[in-house]
mmCIF file of C-alpha atoms in Angstrom:
data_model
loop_
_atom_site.group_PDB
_atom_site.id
_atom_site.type_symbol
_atom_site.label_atom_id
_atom_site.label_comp_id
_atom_site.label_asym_id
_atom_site.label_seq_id
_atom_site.Cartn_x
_atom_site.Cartn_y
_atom_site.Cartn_z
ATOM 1 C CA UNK A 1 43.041 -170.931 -39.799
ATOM 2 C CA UNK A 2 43.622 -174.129 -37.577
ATOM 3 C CA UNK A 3 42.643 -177.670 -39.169
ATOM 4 C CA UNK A 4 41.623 -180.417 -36.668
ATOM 5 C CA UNK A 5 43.851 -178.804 -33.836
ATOM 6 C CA UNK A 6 40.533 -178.980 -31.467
ATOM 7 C CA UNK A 7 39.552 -182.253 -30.811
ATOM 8 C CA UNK A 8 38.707 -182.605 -26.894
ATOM 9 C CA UNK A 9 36.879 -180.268 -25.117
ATOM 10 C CA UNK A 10 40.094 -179.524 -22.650
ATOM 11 C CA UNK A 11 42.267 -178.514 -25.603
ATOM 12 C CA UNK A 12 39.371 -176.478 -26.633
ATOM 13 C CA UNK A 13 39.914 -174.783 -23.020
ATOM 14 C CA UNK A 14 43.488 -174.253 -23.374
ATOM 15 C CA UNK A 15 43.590 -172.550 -27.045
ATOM 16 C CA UNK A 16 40.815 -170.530 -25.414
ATOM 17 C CA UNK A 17 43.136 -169.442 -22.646
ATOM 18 C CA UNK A 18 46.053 -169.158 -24.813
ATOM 19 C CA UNK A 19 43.990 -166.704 -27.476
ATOM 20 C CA UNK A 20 42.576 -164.089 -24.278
ATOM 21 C CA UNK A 21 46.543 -164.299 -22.828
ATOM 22 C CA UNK A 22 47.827 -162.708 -26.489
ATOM 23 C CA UNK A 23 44.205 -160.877 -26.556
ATOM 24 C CA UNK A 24 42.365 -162.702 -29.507
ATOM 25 C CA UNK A 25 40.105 -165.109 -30.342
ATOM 26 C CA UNK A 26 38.416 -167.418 -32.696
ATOM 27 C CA UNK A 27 36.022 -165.650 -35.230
ATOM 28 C CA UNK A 28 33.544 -168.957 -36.446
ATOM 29 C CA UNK A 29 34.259 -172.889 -36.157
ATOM 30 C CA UNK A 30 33.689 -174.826 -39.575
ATOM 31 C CA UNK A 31 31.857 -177.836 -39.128
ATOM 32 C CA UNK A 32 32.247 -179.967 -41.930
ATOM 33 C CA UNK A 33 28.730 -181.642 -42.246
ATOM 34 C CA UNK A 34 28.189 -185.433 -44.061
ATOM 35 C CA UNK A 35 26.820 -188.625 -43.247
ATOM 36 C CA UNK A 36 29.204 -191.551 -41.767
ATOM 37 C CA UNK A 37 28.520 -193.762 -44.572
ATOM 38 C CA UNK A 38 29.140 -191.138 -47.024
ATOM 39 C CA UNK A 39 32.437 -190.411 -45.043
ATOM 40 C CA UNK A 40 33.299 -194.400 -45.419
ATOM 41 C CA UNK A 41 32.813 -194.535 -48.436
ATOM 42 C CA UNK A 42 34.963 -191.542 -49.489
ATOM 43 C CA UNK A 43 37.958 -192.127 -47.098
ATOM 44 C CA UNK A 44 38.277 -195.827 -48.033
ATOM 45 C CA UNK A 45 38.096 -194.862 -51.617
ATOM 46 C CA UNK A 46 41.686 -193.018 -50.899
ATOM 47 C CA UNK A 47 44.545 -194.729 -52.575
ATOM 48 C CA UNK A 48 48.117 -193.773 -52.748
ATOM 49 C CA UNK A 49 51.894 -194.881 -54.679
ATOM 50 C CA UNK A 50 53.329 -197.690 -52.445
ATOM 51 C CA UNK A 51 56.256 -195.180 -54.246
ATOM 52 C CA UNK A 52 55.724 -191.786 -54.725
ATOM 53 C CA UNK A 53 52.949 -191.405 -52.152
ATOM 54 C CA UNK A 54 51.053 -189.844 -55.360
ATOM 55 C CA UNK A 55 47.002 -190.317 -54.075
ATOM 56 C CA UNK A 56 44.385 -191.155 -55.995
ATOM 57 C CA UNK A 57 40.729 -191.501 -55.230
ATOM 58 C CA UNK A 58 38.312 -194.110 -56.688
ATOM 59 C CA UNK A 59 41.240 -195.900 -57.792
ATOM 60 C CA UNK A 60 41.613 -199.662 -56.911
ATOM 61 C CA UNK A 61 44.351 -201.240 -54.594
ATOM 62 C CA UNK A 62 47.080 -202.759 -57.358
ATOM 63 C CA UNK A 63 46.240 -200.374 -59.807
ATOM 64 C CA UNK A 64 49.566 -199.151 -61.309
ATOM 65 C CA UNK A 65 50.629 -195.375 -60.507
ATOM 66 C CA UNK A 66 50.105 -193.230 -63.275
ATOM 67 C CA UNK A 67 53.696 -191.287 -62.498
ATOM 68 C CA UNK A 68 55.291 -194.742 -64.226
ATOM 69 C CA UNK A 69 57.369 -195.408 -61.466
ATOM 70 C CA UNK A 70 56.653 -198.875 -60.926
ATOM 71 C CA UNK A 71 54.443 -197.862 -57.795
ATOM 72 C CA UNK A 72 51.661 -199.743 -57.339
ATOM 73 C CA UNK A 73 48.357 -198.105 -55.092
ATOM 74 C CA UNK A 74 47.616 -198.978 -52.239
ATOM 75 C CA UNK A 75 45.188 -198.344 -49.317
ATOM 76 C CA UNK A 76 46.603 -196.892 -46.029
ATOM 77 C CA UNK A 77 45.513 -198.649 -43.203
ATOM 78 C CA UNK A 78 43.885 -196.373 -41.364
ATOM 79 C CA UNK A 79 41.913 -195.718 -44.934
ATOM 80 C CA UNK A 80 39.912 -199.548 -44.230
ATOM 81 C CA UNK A 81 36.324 -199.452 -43.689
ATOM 82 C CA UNK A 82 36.543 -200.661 -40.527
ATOM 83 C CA UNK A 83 39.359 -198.005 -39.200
ATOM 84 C CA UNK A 84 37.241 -195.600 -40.729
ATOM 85 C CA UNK A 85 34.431 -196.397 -38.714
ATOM 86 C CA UNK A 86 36.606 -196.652 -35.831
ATOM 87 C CA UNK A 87 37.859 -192.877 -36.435
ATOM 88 C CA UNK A 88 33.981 -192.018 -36.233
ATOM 89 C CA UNK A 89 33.259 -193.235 -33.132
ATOM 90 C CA UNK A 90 35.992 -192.111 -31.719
ATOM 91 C CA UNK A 91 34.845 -188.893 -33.464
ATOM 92 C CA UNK A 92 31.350 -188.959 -31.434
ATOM 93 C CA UNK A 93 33.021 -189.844 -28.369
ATOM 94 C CA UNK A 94 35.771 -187.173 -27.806
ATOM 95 C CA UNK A 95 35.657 -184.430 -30.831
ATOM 96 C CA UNK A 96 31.668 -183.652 -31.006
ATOM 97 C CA UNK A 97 31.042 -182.087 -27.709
ATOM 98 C CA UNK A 98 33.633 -179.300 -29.091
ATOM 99 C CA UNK A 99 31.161 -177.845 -31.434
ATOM 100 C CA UNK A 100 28.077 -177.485 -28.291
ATOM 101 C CA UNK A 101 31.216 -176.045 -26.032
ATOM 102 C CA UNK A 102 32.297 -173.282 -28.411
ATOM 103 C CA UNK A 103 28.190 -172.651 -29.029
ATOM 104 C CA UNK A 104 28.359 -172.013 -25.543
ATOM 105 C CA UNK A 105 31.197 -170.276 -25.346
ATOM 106 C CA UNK A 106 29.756 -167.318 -28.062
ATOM 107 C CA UNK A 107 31.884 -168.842 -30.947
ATOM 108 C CA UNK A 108 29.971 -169.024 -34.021
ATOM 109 C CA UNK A 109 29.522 -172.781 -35.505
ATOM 110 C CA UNK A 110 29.047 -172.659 -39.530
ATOM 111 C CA UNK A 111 27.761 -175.367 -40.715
ATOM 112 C CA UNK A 112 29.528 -176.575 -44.390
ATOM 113 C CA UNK A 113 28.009 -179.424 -46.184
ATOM 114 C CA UNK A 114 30.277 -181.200 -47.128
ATOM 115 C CA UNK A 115 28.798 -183.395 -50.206
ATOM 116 C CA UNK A 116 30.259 -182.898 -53.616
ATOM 117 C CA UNK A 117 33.277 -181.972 -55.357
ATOM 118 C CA UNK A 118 36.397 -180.749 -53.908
ATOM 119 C CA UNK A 119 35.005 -176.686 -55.624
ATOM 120 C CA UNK A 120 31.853 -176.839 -54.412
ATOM 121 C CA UNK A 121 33.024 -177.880 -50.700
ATOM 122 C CA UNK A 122 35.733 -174.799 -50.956
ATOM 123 C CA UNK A 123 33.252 -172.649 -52.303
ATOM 124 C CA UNK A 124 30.380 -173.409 -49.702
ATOM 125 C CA UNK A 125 33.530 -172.855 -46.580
ATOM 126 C CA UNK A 126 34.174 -169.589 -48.206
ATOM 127 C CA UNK A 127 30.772 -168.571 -48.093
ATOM 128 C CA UNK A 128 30.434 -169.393 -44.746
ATOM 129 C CA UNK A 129 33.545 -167.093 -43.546
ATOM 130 C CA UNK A 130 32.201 -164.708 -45.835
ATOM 131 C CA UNK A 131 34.595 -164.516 -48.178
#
């Protein structure tokens, strides 16, 4: 299993070429389906220990860690609403042609949604692998 190795359409090229020169290739692609503000809303919920790097999710900036080592939570940077939305459009720009090249390339795109709880999210990817 790779996770987010693919994100241009070139490197797509070259893991293809690298796979037929040791004689494999990819069985499916998971796309990971939700709506931007969904996304934004998840992703900027992220906290983490200024200390322990413990993270947390729906817990506010300032908010003591719970590991009681004086850590207080904070949001990464790249976590902000606004970087967030940034990461999207660069998303739209560069890493969604990927999925229509490996359609037409034979490579089988299965579709996960990718609303709910951490379970149901694993469970729904394992059904689409069929496993």
């Amino acid at each position: 299993m790779l996770d987010g190795v693919v994100r241009t359409v070139p490197q797509a090229e070259g893991l293809a070429r690298m796979l037929g020169e040791l004689g494999k290739k990819l069985d499916a692609v998971l796309y990971f389906d939700i709506a931007d503000d969904v996304l934004v809303q998840r992703l900027s919920g992220r906290t983490v220990c200024e200390k322990c790097q413990t993270p947390y999710q729906g817990r506010e900036p300032g908010t003591p860690c719970d590991k009681g080592d004086g850590g207080r939570l904070v949001r990464r940077k790249d976590d902000e609403p606004e970087a967030v939305r940034n990461r999207l459009e660069v998303y739209q720009r560069d890493t969604a042609p990927v999925l229509a090249w490996y359609r037409e390339n034979g490579v089988p795109v299965k579709t996960v949604d990718a609303v709910g709880s951490v379970g149901d999210v694993t469970r729904r990817a394992l059904e689409a692998v069929g496993l």
